[in-house]
C-alpha cells in the first residue's frame, strides 16, 4: 500500500502544478510562483549517504543489490541478492536495497 499512496500523492502534486499552468502569466509568473513546490510531492529520491558524529561525510563500503522479500523466513537471511559494492554516497534504483558491507559501523536506520 505504501507505493500506491506515494504514487497518488505524487500524481496530486503534478496535477496541481499542471492546473496552475493554465494561467501561467498570473499564477506562475505572478505572486504565486511558490506553486512550483507542489512538484516536490512527486519526487521520491532514494539515496544513501553516511555521516560521522560531527555530521561530516564518511565514505564506507556499501552493498547495493536487488531487494529480496524475507518476510516469514527463519533466521537472519540476506535482504539483497546480486549486489555490487560501492563507496557511499550511492543512488539506489527502484527495487534495490542497500546495506553496509562491513560490521565496523552500526546503522541508525534499517
PDB file of N, CA and C in Angstrom:
ATOM      1  N   UNK A   1       0.822  -1.195   0.000  1.00  0.00           N
ATOM      2  CA  UNK A   1       0.000   0.000   0.000  1.00  0.00           C
ATOM      3  C   UNK A   1       0.860   1.251   0.000  1.00  0.00           C
ATOM      4  N   UNK A   2       2.093   1.165   0.484  1.00  0.00           N
ATOM      5  CA  UNK A   2       2.958   2.330   0.570  1.00  0.00           C
ATOM      6  C   UNK A   2       3.240   2.920  -0.805  1.00  0.00           C
ATOM      7  N   UNK A   3       3.547   2.095  -1.789  1.00  0.00           N
ATOM      8  CA  UNK A   3       3.848   2.592  -3.127  1.00  0.00           C
ATOM      9  C   UNK A   3       2.628   3.239  -3.762  1.00  0.00           C
ATOM     10  N   UNK A   4       1.450   2.704  -3.504  1.00  0.00           N
ATOM     11  CA  UNK A   4       0.235   3.270  -4.080  1.00  0.00           C
ATOM     12  C   UNK A   4      -0.014   4.651  -3.502  1.00  0.00           C
ATOM     13  N   UNK A   5       0.149   4.828  -2.193  1.00  0.00           N
ATOM     14  CA  UNK A   5      -0.071   6.128  -1.573  1.00  0.00           C
ATOM     15  C   UNK A   5       0.927   7.154  -2.091  1.00  0.00           C
ATOM     16  N   UNK A   6       2.187   6.776  -2.238  1.00  0.00           N
ATOM     17  CA  UNK A   6       3.182   7.710  -2.748  1.00  0.00           C
ATOM     18  C   UNK A   6       2.869   8.095  -4.180  1.00  0.00           C
ATOM     19  N   UNK A   7       2.378   7.156  -4.975  1.00  0.00           N
ATOM     20  CA  UNK A   7       2.022   7.459  -6.352  1.00  0.00           C
ATOM     21  C   UNK A   7       0.837   8.411  -6.400  1.00  0.00           C
ATOM     22  N   UNK A   8      -0.148   8.210  -5.539  1.00  0.00           N
ATOM     23  CA  UNK A   8      -1.309   9.093  -5.513  1.00  0.00           C
ATOM     24  C   UNK A   8      -0.918  10.506  -5.093  1.00  0.00           C
ATOM     25  N   UNK A   9      -0.071  10.636  -4.102  1.00  0.00           N
ATOM     26  CA  UNK A   9       0.377  11.949  -3.655  1.00  0.00           C
ATOM     27  C   UNK A   9       1.202  12.628  -4.746  1.00  0.00           C
ATOM     28  N   UNK A  10       2.075  11.873  -5.393  1.00  0.00           N
ATOM     29  CA  UNK A  10       2.873  12.416  -6.484  1.00  0.00           C
ATOM     30  C   UNK A  10       2.016  12.879  -7.638  1.00  0.00           C
ATOM     31  N   UNK A  11       1.011  12.093  -7.980  1.00  0.00           N
ATOM     32  CA  UNK A  11       0.115  12.480  -9.063  1.00  0.00           C
ATOM     33  C   UNK A  11      -0.683  13.725  -8.692  1.00  0.00           C
ATOM     34  N   UNK A  12      -1.079  13.852  -7.437  1.00  0.00           N
ATOM     35  CA  UNK A  12      -1.796  15.052  -6.991  1.00  0.00           C
ATOM     36  C   UNK A  12      -0.916  16.287  -7.132  1.00  0.00           C
ATOM     37  N   UNK A  13       0.366  16.163  -6.820  1.00  0.00           N
ATOM     38  CA  UNK A  13       1.281  17.288  -6.984  1.00  0.00           C
ATOM     39  C   UNK A  13       1.445  17.696  -8.434  1.00  0.00           C
ATOM     40  N   UNK A  14       1.548  16.710  -9.323  1.00  0.00           N
ATOM     41  CA  UNK A  14       1.703  17.007 -10.751  1.00  0.00           C
ATOM     42  C   UNK A  14       0.434  17.641 -11.310  1.00  0.00           C
ATOM     43  N   UNK A  15      -0.737  17.121 -10.938  1.00  0.00           N
ATOM     44  CA  UNK A  15      -1.996  17.678 -11.424  1.00  0.00           C
ATOM     45  C   UNK A  15      -2.184  19.112 -10.914  1.00  0.00           C
ATOM     46  N   UNK A  16      -1.812  19.366  -9.661  1.00  0.00           N
ATOM     47  CA  UNK A  16      -1.905  20.720  -9.125  1.00  0.00           C
ATOM     48  C   UNK A  16      -1.019  21.677  -9.900  1.00  0.00           C
ATOM     49  N   UNK A  17       0.197  21.253 -10.202  1.00  0.00           N
ATOM     50  CA  UNK A  17       1.112  22.096 -10.973  1.00  0.00           C
ATOM     51  C   UNK A  17       0.574  22.332 -12.377  1.00  0.00           C
ATOM     52  N   UNK A  18       0.065  21.296 -13.028  1.00  0.00           N
ATOM     53  CA  UNK A  18      -0.472  21.464 -14.379  1.00  0.00           C
ATOM     54  C   UNK A  18      -1.697  22.377 -14.381  1.00  0.00           C
ATOM     55  N   UNK A  19      -2.524  22.269 -13.359  1.00  0.00           N
ATOM     56  CA  UNK A  19      -3.692  23.145 -13.259  1.00  0.00           C
ATOM     57  C   UNK A  19      -3.269  24.603 -13.078  1.00  0.00           C
ATOM     58  N   UNK A  20      -2.230  24.834 -12.295  1.00  0.00           N
ATOM     59  CA  UNK A  20      -1.762  26.206 -12.108  1.00  0.00           C
ATOM     60  C   UNK A  20      -1.078  26.745 -13.363  1.00  0.00           C
ATOM     61  N   UNK A  21      -0.636  25.873 -14.239  1.00  0.00           N
ATOM     62  CA  UNK A  21      -0.023  26.314 -15.500  1.00  0.00           C
ATOM     63  C   UNK A  21      -1.070  26.785 -16.523  1.00  0.00           C
ATOM     64  N   UNK A  22      -2.342  26.548 -16.265  1.00  0.00           N
ATOM     65  CA  UNK A  22      -3.372  27.014 -17.184  1.00  0.00           C
ATOM     66  C   UNK A  22      -3.411  28.540 -17.267  1.00  0.00           C
ATOM     67  N   UNK A  23      -3.030  29.196 -16.188  1.00  0.00           N
ATOM     68  CA  UNK A  23      -2.945  30.655 -16.177  1.00  0.00           C
ATOM     69  C   UNK A  23      -1.511  31.034 -15.820  1.00  0.00           C
ATOM     70  N   UNK A  24      -0.603  30.712 -16.724  1.00  0.00           N
ATOM     71  CA  UNK A  24       0.825  30.852 -16.469  1.00  0.00           C
ATOM     72  C   UNK A  24       1.226  32.288 -16.126  1.00  0.00           C
ATOM     73  N   UNK A  25       0.674  33.262 -16.839  1.00  0.00           N
ATOM     74  CA  UNK A  25       1.098  34.646 -16.652  1.00  0.00           C
ATOM     75  C   UNK A  25       0.755  35.165 -15.257  1.00  0.00           C
ATOM     76  N   UNK A  26      -0.410  34.834 -14.751  1.00  0.00           N
ATOM     77  CA  UNK A  26      -0.822  35.375 -13.458  1.00  0.00           C
ATOM     78  C   UNK A  26      -0.404  34.524 -12.268  1.00  0.00           C
ATOM     79  N   UNK A  27      -0.320  33.221 -12.464  1.00  0.00           N
ATOM     80  CA  UNK A  27      -0.004  32.346 -11.333  1.00  0.00           C
ATOM     81  C   UNK A  27       1.495  32.090 -11.243  1.00  0.00           C
ATOM     82  N   UNK A  28       2.069  31.484 -12.260  1.00  0.00           N
ATOM     83  CA  UNK A  28       3.480  31.100 -12.208  1.00  0.00           C
ATOM     84  C   UNK A  28       4.415  32.303 -12.276  1.00  0.00           C
ATOM     85  N   UNK A  29       4.096  33.267 -13.118  1.00  0.00           N
ATOM     86  CA  UNK A  29       4.964  34.433 -13.269  1.00  0.00           C
ATOM     87  C   UNK A  29       4.531  35.563 -12.349  1.00  0.00           C
ATOM     88  N   UNK A  30       3.469  35.363 -11.608  1.00  0.00           N
ATOM     89  CA  UNK A  30       2.969  36.369 -10.685  1.00  0.00           C
ATOM     90  C   UNK A  30       3.429  36.090  -9.271  1.00  0.00           C
ATOM     91  N   UNK A  31       2.540  36.372  -8.335  1.00  0.00           N
ATOM     92  CA  UNK A  31       2.917  36.228  -6.931  1.00  0.00           C
ATOM     93  C   UNK A  31       2.730  34.816  -6.378  1.00  0.00           C
ATOM     94  N   UNK A  32       2.268  33.877  -7.208  1.00  0.00           N
ATOM     95  CA  UNK A  32       2.065  32.505  -6.742  1.00  0.00           C
ATOM     96  C   UNK A  32       3.101  31.538  -7.326  1.00  0.00           C
ATOM     97  N   UNK A  33       4.310  32.015  -7.507  1.00  0.00           N
ATOM     98  CA  UNK A  33       5.379  31.161  -8.056  1.00  0.00           C
ATOM     99  C   UNK A  33       5.712  29.995  -7.138  1.00  0.00           C
ATOM    100  N   UNK A  34       5.334  30.100  -5.875  1.00  0.00           N
ATOM    101  CA  UNK A  34       5.615  29.040  -4.918  1.00  0.00           C
ATOM    102  C   UNK A  34       4.841  27.754  -5.223  1.00  0.00           C
ATOM    103  N   UNK A  35       3.874  27.826  -6.158  1.00  0.00           N
ATOM    104  CA  UNK A  35       3.148  26.600  -6.510  1.00  0.00           C
ATOM    105  C   UNK A  35       4.052  25.572  -7.175  1.00  0.00           C
ATOM    106  N   UNK A  36       5.250  25.979  -7.580  1.00  0.00           N
ATOM    107  CA  UNK A  36       6.222  25.008  -8.112  1.00  0.00           C
ATOM    108  C   UNK A  36       6.627  23.990  -7.049  1.00  0.00           C
ATOM    109  N   UNK A  37       6.475  24.339  -5.793  1.00  0.00           N
ATOM    110  CA  UNK A  37       6.822  23.404  -4.726  1.00  0.00           C
ATOM    111  C   UNK A  37       5.909  22.179  -4.708  1.00  0.00           C
ATOM    112  N   UNK A  38       4.734  22.263  -5.328  1.00  0.00           N
ATOM    113  CA  UNK A  38       3.868  21.094  -5.428  1.00  0.00           C
ATOM    114  C   UNK A  38       4.525  19.984  -6.238  1.00  0.00           C
ATOM    115  N   UNK A  39       5.451  20.348  -7.087  1.00  0.00           N
ATOM    116  CA  UNK A  39       6.183  19.338  -7.851  1.00  0.00           C
ATOM    117  C   UNK A  39       7.042  18.471  -6.938  1.00  0.00           C
ATOM    118  N   UNK A  40       7.418  19.011  -5.803  1.00  0.00           N
ATOM    119  CA  UNK A  40       8.204  18.256  -4.828  1.00  0.00           C
ATOM    120  C   UNK A  40       7.473  17.041  -4.286  1.00  0.00           C
ATOM    121  N   UNK A  41       6.150  17.052  -4.319  1.00  0.00           N
ATOM    122  CA  UNK A  41       5.384  15.886  -3.866  1.00  0.00           C
ATOM    123  C   UNK A  41       5.607  14.678  -4.759  1.00  0.00           C
ATOM    124  N   UNK A  42       5.945  14.910  -6.023  1.00  0.00           N
ATOM    125  CA  UNK A  42       6.134  13.821  -6.969  1.00  0.00           C
ATOM    126  C   UNK A  42       7.548  13.247  -6.899  1.00  0.00           C
ATOM    127  N   UNK A  43       8.440  13.900  -6.190  1.00  0.00           N
ATOM    128  CA  UNK A  43       9.825  13.428  -6.107  1.00  0.00           C
ATOM    129  C   UNK A  43       9.978  12.460  -4.940  1.00  0.00           C
ATOM    130  N   UNK A  44      10.664  11.402  -5.183  1.00  0.00           N
ATOM    131  CA  UNK A  44      10.944  10.434  -4.143  1.00  0.00           C
ATOM    132  C   UNK A  44      12.383   9.956  -4.322  1.00  0.00           C
ATOM    133  N   UNK A  45      13.342  10.744  -3.848  1.00  0.00           N
ATOM    134  CA  UNK A  45      14.739  10.355  -4.045  1.00  0.00           C
ATOM    135  C   UNK A  45      15.108   9.156  -3.173  1.00  0.00           C
ATOM    136  N   UNK A  46      15.906   8.298  -3.721  1.00  0.00           N
ATOM    137  CA  UNK A  46      16.405   7.147  -2.977  1.00  0.00           C
ATOM    138  C   UNK A  46      17.919   7.194  -3.015  1.00  0.00           C
ATOM    139  N   UNK A  47      18.498   7.557  -1.895  1.00  0.00           N
ATOM    140  CA  UNK A  47      19.942   7.652  -1.814  1.00  0.00           C
ATOM    141  C   UNK A  47      20.392   7.233  -0.427  1.00  0.00           C
ATOM    142  N   UNK A  48      21.647   6.868  -0.347  1.00  0.00           N
ATOM    143  CA  UNK A  48      22.230   6.507   0.935  1.00  0.00           C
ATOM    144  C   UNK A  48      23.525   7.275   1.082  1.00  0.00           C
ATOM    145  N   UNK A  49      23.645   7.998   2.164  1.00  0.00           N
ATOM    146  CA  UNK A  49      24.905   8.660   2.476  1.00  0.00           C
ATOM    147  C   UNK A  49      25.186   8.452   3.947  1.00  0.00           C
ATOM    148  N   UNK A  50      26.455   8.460   4.288  1.00  0.00           N
ATOM    149  CA  UNK A  50      26.857   8.165   5.654  1.00  0.00           C
ATOM    150  C   UNK A  50      27.542   9.387   6.253  1.00  0.00           C
ATOM    151  N   UNK A  51      27.281   9.604   7.536  1.00  0.00           N
ATOM    152  CA  UNK A  51      27.836  10.736   8.264  1.00  0.00           C
ATOM    153  C   UNK A  51      28.452  10.241   9.564  1.00  0.00           C
ATOM    154  N   UNK A  52      29.452  10.965  10.044  1.00  0.00           N
ATOM    155  CA  UNK A  52      30.029  10.630  11.340  1.00  0.00           C
ATOM    156  C   UNK A  52      29.347  11.455  12.436  1.00  0.00           C
ATOM    157  N   UNK A  53      29.899  11.427  13.643  1.00  0.00           N
ATOM    158  CA  UNK A  53      29.289  12.136  14.762  1.00  0.00           C
ATOM    159  C   UNK A  53      29.277  13.650  14.568  1.00  0.00           C
ATOM    160  N   UNK A  54      30.216  14.169  13.792  1.00  0.00           N
ATOM    161  CA  UNK A  54      30.317  15.609  13.553  1.00  0.00           C
ATOM    162  C   UNK A  54      29.573  16.028  12.287  1.00  0.00           C
ATOM    163  N   UNK A  55      28.758  15.157  11.767  1.00  0.00           N
ATOM    164  CA  UNK A  55      27.967  15.368  10.551  1.00  0.00           C
ATOM    165  C   UNK A  55      28.877  15.709   9.367  1.00  0.00           C
ATOM    166  N   UNK A  56      29.964  14.988   9.258  1.00  0.00           N
ATOM    167  CA  UNK A  56      30.873  15.074   8.123  1.00  0.00           C
ATOM    168  C   UNK A  56      30.727  13.800   7.292  1.00  0.00           C
ATOM    169  N   UNK A  57      30.946  13.935   5.981  1.00  0.00           N
ATOM    170  CA  UNK A  57      30.822  12.776   5.082  1.00  0.00           C
ATOM    171  C   UNK A  57      31.803  11.687   5.491  1.00  0.00           C
ATOM    172  N   UNK A  58      31.324  10.462   5.531  1.00  0.00           N
ATOM    173  CA  UNK A  58      32.132   9.313   5.922  1.00  0.00           C
ATOM    174  C   UNK A  58      32.032   8.256   4.823  1.00  0.00           C
ATOM    175  N   UNK A  59      33.035   8.153   3.945  1.00  0.00           N
ATOM    176  CA  UNK A  59      32.955   7.156   2.866  1.00  0.00           C
ATOM    177  C   UNK A  59      33.213   5.745   3.396  1.00  0.00           C
ATOM    178  N   UNK A  60      32.209   4.882   3.286  1.00  0.00           N
ATOM    179  CA  UNK A  60      32.341   3.482   3.689  1.00  0.00           C
ATOM    180  C   UNK A  60      31.813   2.598   2.573  1.00  0.00           C
ATOM    181  N   UNK A  61      32.133   1.318   2.647  1.00  0.00           N
ATOM    182  CA  UNK A  61      31.675   0.365   1.638  1.00  0.00           C
ATOM    183  C   UNK A  61      30.210   0.015   1.870  1.00  0.00           C
ATOM    184  N   UNK A  62      29.448   0.029   0.770  1.00  0.00           N
ATOM    185  CA  UNK A  62      28.018  -0.239   0.816  1.00  0.00           C
ATOM    186  C   UNK A  62      27.681  -1.234  -0.277  1.00  0.00           C
ATOM    187  N   UNK A  63      26.870  -2.239   0.045  1.00  0.00           N
ATOM    188  CA  UNK A  63      26.402  -3.196  -0.962  1.00  0.00           C
ATOM    189  C   UNK A  63      25.046  -2.734  -1.472  1.00  0.00           C
ATOM    190  N   UNK A  64      24.895  -2.674  -2.788  1.00  0.00           N
ATOM    191  CA  UNK A  64      23.628  -2.309  -3.416  1.00  0.00           C
ATOM    192  C   UNK A  64      23.225  -3.461  -4.315  1.00  0.00           C
ATOM    193  N   UNK A  65      22.008  -3.967  -4.116  1.00  0.00           N
ATOM    194  CA  UNK A  65      21.545  -5.093  -4.915  1.00  0.00           C
ATOM    195  C   UNK A  65      20.039  -5.172  -4.964  1.00  0.00           C
ATOM    196  N   UNK A  66      19.549  -6.195  -5.620  1.00  0.00           N
ATOM    197  CA  UNK A  66      18.115  -6.410  -5.773  1.00  0.00           C
ATOM    198  C   UNK A  66      17.502  -6.792  -4.440  1.00  0.00           C
ATOM    199  N   UNK A  67      16.406  -6.124  -4.095  1.00  0.00           N
ATOM    200  CA  UNK A  67      15.729  -6.388  -2.830  1.00  0.00           C
ATOM    201  C   UNK A  67      15.069  -7.756  -2.860  1.00  0.00           C
ATOM    202  N   UNK A  68      15.143  -8.467  -1.747  1.00  0.00           N
ATOM    203  CA  UNK A  68      14.553  -9.795  -1.612  1.00  0.00           C
ATOM    204  C   UNK A  68      13.504  -9.739  -0.511  1.00  0.00           C
ATOM    205  N   UNK A  69      12.344 -10.328  -0.757  1.00  0.00           N
ATOM    206  CA  UNK A  69      11.295 -10.391   0.248  1.00  0.00           C
ATOM    207  C   UNK A  69      11.645 -11.480   1.247  1.00  0.00           C
ATOM    208  N   UNK A  70      11.914 -11.090   2.497  1.00  0.00           N
ATOM    209  CA  UNK A  70      12.344 -12.065   3.508  1.00  0.00           C
ATOM    210  C   UNK A  70      11.290 -12.259   4.593  1.00  0.00           C
ATOM    211  N   UNK A  71      10.076 -11.819   4.345  1.00  0.00           N
ATOM    212  CA  UNK A  71       9.022 -11.936   5.350  1.00  0.00           C
ATOM    213  C   UNK A  71       8.712 -13.413   5.587  1.00  0.00           C
ATOM    214  N   UNK A  72       8.722 -13.812   6.831  1.00  0.00           N
ATOM    215  CA  UNK A  72       8.362 -15.178   7.206  1.00  0.00           C
ATOM    216  C   UNK A  72       9.492 -16.181   7.108  1.00  0.00           C
ATOM    217  N   UNK A  73      10.689 -15.755   6.761  1.00  0.00           N
ATOM    218  CA  UNK A  73      11.810 -16.687   6.685  1.00  0.00           C
ATOM    219  C   UNK A  73      12.495 -16.761   8.040  1.00  0.00           C
ATOM    220  N   UNK A  74      12.896 -17.954   8.422  1.00  0.00           N
ATOM    221  CA  UNK A  74      13.535 -18.163   9.712  1.00  0.00           C
ATOM    222  C   UNK A  74      14.991 -17.709   9.673  1.00  0.00           C
ATOM    223  N   UNK A  75      15.495 -17.311  10.819  1.00  0.00           N
ATOM    224  CA  UNK A  75      16.885 -16.898  10.918  1.00  0.00           C
ATOM    225  C   UNK A  75      17.071 -15.451  10.484  1.00  0.00           C
ATOM    226  N   UNK A  76      18.286 -15.153  10.010  1.00  0.00           N
ATOM    227  CA  UNK A  76      18.597 -13.811   9.530  1.00  0.00           C
ATOM    228  C   UNK A  76      19.049 -13.887   8.071  1.00  0.00           C
ATOM    229  N   UNK A  77      18.123 -14.055   7.148  1.00  0.00           N
ATOM    230  CA  UNK A  77      18.500 -14.161   5.735  1.00  0.00           C
ATOM    231  C   UNK A  77      18.959 -12.811   5.181  1.00  0.00           C
ATOM    232  N   UNK A  78      19.696 -12.868   4.098  1.00  0.00           N
ATOM    233  CA  UNK A  78      20.176 -11.642   3.442  1.00  0.00           C
ATOM    234  C   UNK A  78      18.999 -10.910   2.815  1.00  0.00           C
ATOM    235  N   UNK A  79      19.031  -9.571   2.876  1.00  0.00           N
ATOM    236  CA  UNK A  79      17.946  -8.758   2.343  1.00  0.00           C
ATOM    237  C   UNK A  79      18.162  -8.381   0.888  1.00  0.00           C
ATOM    238  N   UNK A  80      19.381  -8.614   0.366  1.00  0.00           N
ATOM    239  CA  UNK A  80      19.664  -8.285  -1.027  1.00  0.00           C
ATOM    240  C   UNK A  80      20.346  -9.460  -1.707  1.00  0.00           C
ATOM    241  N   UNK A  81      20.265  -9.491  -3.035  1.00  0.00           N
ATOM    242  CA  UNK A  81      20.939 -10.521  -3.817  1.00  0.00           C
ATOM    243  C   UNK A  81      21.534  -9.872  -5.058  1.00  0.00           C
ATOM    244  N   UNK A  82      22.556 -10.458  -5.612  1.00  0.00           N
ATOM    245  CA  UNK A  82      23.199  -9.918  -6.801  1.00  0.00           C
ATOM    246  C   UNK A  82      23.747  -8.528  -6.558  1.00  0.00           C
ATOM    247  N   UNK A  83      24.420  -8.340  -5.446  1.00  0.00           N
ATOM    248  CA  UNK A  83      24.849  -6.999  -5.063  1.00  0.00           C
ATOM    249  C   UNK A  83      26.193  -6.616  -5.678  1.00  0.00           C
ATOM    250  N   UNK A  84      26.421  -5.308  -5.720  1.00  0.00           N
ATOM    251  CA  UNK A  84      27.703  -4.709  -6.090  1.00  0.00           C
ATOM    252  C   UNK A  84      28.138  -3.827  -4.937  1.00  0.00           C
ATOM    253  N   UNK A  85      29.436  -3.771  -4.679  1.00  0.00           N
ATOM    254  CA  UNK A  85      29.952  -2.975  -3.579  1.00  0.00           C
ATOM    255  C   UNK A  85      30.409  -1.620  -4.102  1.00  0.00           C
ATOM    256  N   UNK A  86      29.906  -0.563  -3.472  1.00  0.00           N
ATOM    257  CA  UNK A  86      30.257   0.811  -3.821  1.00  0.00           C
ATOM    258  C   UNK A  86      30.719   1.532  -2.566  1.00  0.00           C
ATOM    259  N   UNK A  87      31.242   2.736  -2.759  1.00  0.00           N
ATOM    260  CA  UNK A  87      31.593   3.602  -1.644  1.00  0.00           C
ATOM    261  C   UNK A  87      30.532   4.683  -1.540  1.00  0.00           C
ATOM    262  N   UNK A  88      30.050   4.925  -0.331  1.00  0.00           N
ATOM    263  CA  UNK A  88      28.968   5.897  -0.152  1.00  0.00           C
ATOM    264  C   UNK A  88      29.468   7.301  -0.498  1.00  0.00           C
ATOM    265  N   UNK A  89      28.610   8.161  -0.992  1.00  0.00           N
ATOM    266  CA  UNK A  89      27.171   8.082  -1.168  1.00  0.00           C
ATOM    267  C   UNK A  89      26.798   7.323  -2.438  1.00  0.00           C
ATOM    268  N   UNK A  90      25.636   6.681  -2.431  1.00  0.00           N
ATOM    269  CA  UNK A  90      25.155   5.924  -3.584  1.00  0.00           C
ATOM    270  C   UNK A  90      23.703   6.258  -3.858  1.00  0.00           C
ATOM    271  N   UNK A  91      23.305   6.164  -5.119  1.00  0.00           N
ATOM    272  CA  UNK A  91      21.912   6.284  -5.520  1.00  0.00           C
ATOM    273  C   UNK A  91      21.346   4.882  -5.666  1.00  0.00           C
ATOM    274  N   UNK A  92      20.127   4.696  -5.213  1.00  0.00           N
ATOM    275  CA  UNK A  92      19.507   3.376  -5.218  1.00  0.00           C
ATOM    276  C   UNK A  92      18.333   3.408  -6.190  1.00  0.00           C
ATOM    277  N   UNK A  93      18.313   2.493  -7.125  1.00  0.00           N
ATOM    278  CA  UNK A  93      17.240   2.418  -8.112  1.00  0.00           C
ATOM    279  C   UNK A  93      15.997   1.779  -7.510  1.00  0.00           C
ATOM    280  N   UNK A  94      14.898   1.832  -8.270  1.00  0.00           N
ATOM    281  CA  UNK A  94      13.659   1.202  -7.840  1.00  0.00           C
ATOM    282  C   UNK A  94      13.865  -0.301  -7.744  1.00  0.00           C
ATOM    283  N   UNK A  95      13.423  -0.910  -6.663  1.00  0.00           N
ATOM    284  CA  UNK A  95      13.557  -2.353  -6.483  1.00  0.00           C
ATOM    285  C   UNK A  95      14.896  -2.775  -5.924  1.00  0.00           C
ATOM    286  N   UNK A  96      15.736  -1.821  -5.574  1.00  0.00           N
ATOM    287  CA  UNK A  96      17.040  -2.145  -4.996  1.00  0.00           C
ATOM    288  C   UNK A  96      17.046  -1.788  -3.521  1.00  0.00           C
ATOM    289  N   UNK A  97      18.003  -2.359  -2.828  1.00  0.00           N
ATOM    290  CA  UNK A  97      18.184  -2.103  -1.405  1.00  0.00           C
ATOM    291  C   UNK A  97      19.681  -1.988  -1.151  1.00  0.00           C
ATOM    292  N   UNK A  98      20.045  -1.261  -0.123  1.00  0.00           N
ATOM    293  CA  UNK A  98      21.464  -1.092   0.219  1.00  0.00           C
ATOM    294  C   UNK A  98      21.690  -1.507   1.663  1.00  0.00           C
ATOM    295  N   UNK A  99      22.895  -1.998   1.928  1.00  0.00           N
ATOM    296  CA  UNK A  99      23.278  -2.331   3.296  1.00  0.00           C
ATOM    297  C   UNK A  99      24.764  -2.065   3.454  1.00  0.00           C
ATOM    298  N   UNK A 100      25.178  -1.805   4.669  1.00  0.00           N
ATOM    299  CA  UNK A 100      26.587  -1.543   4.954  1.00  0.00           C
ATOM    300  C   UNK A 100      27.351  -2.849   4.801  1.00  0.00           C
ATOM    301  N   UNK A 101      28.495  -2.796   4.101  1.00  0.00           N
ATOM    302  CA  UNK A 101      29.232  -4.013   3.755  1.00  0.00           C
ATOM    303  C   UNK A 101      30.024  -4.582   4.925  1.00  0.00           C
ATOM    304  N   UNK A 102      30.422  -3.758   5.872  1.00  0.00           N
ATOM    305  CA  UNK A 102      31.233  -4.235   6.992  1.00  0.00           C
ATOM    306  C   UNK A 102      30.447  -4.127   8.288  1.00  0.00           C
ATOM    307  N   UNK A 103      30.908  -4.821   9.294  1.00  0.00           N
ATOM    308  CA  UNK A 103      30.287  -4.757  10.619  1.00  0.00           C
ATOM    309  C   UNK A 103      30.949  -3.686  11.479  1.00  0.00           C
ATOM    310  N   UNK A 104      31.833  -2.879  10.874  1.00  0.00           N
ATOM    311  CA  UNK A 104      32.560  -1.851  11.603  1.00  0.00           C
ATOM    312  C   UNK A 104      31.635  -0.726  12.082  1.00  0.00           C
ATOM    313  N   UNK A 105      30.593  -0.436  11.305  1.00  0.00           N
ATOM    314  CA  UNK A 105      29.665   0.637  11.634  1.00  0.00           C
ATOM    315  C   UNK A 105      28.276   0.051  11.890  1.00  0.00           C
ATOM    316  N   UNK A 106      27.527   0.699  12.755  1.00  0.00           N
ATOM    317  CA  UNK A 106      26.172   0.256  13.073  1.00  0.00           C
ATOM    318  C   UNK A 106      25.199   1.268  12.490  1.00  0.00           C
ATOM    319  N   UNK A 107      24.277   0.826  11.625  1.00  0.00           N
ATOM    320  CA  UNK A 107      23.323   1.775  11.044  1.00  0.00           C
ATOM    321  C   UNK A 107      22.290   2.244  12.069  1.00  0.00           C
ATOM    322  N   UNK A 108      21.906   3.513  11.967  1.00  0.00           N
ATOM    323  CA  UNK A 108      20.861   4.036  12.843  1.00  0.00           C
ATOM    324  C   UNK A 108      19.492   3.607  12.330  1.00  0.00           C
ATOM    325  N   UNK A 109      19.309   3.712  11.009  1.00  0.00           N
ATOM    326  CA  UNK A 109      18.046   3.307  10.390  1.00  0.00           C
ATOM    327  C   UNK A 109      18.307   2.075   9.547  1.00  0.00           C
ATOM    328  N   UNK A 110      17.297   1.183   9.478  1.00  0.00           N
ATOM    329  CA  UNK A 110      17.471  -0.043   8.708  1.00  0.00           C
ATOM    330  C   UNK A 110      16.616  -0.041   7.471  1.00  0.00           C
TER     331      UNK A 110
END
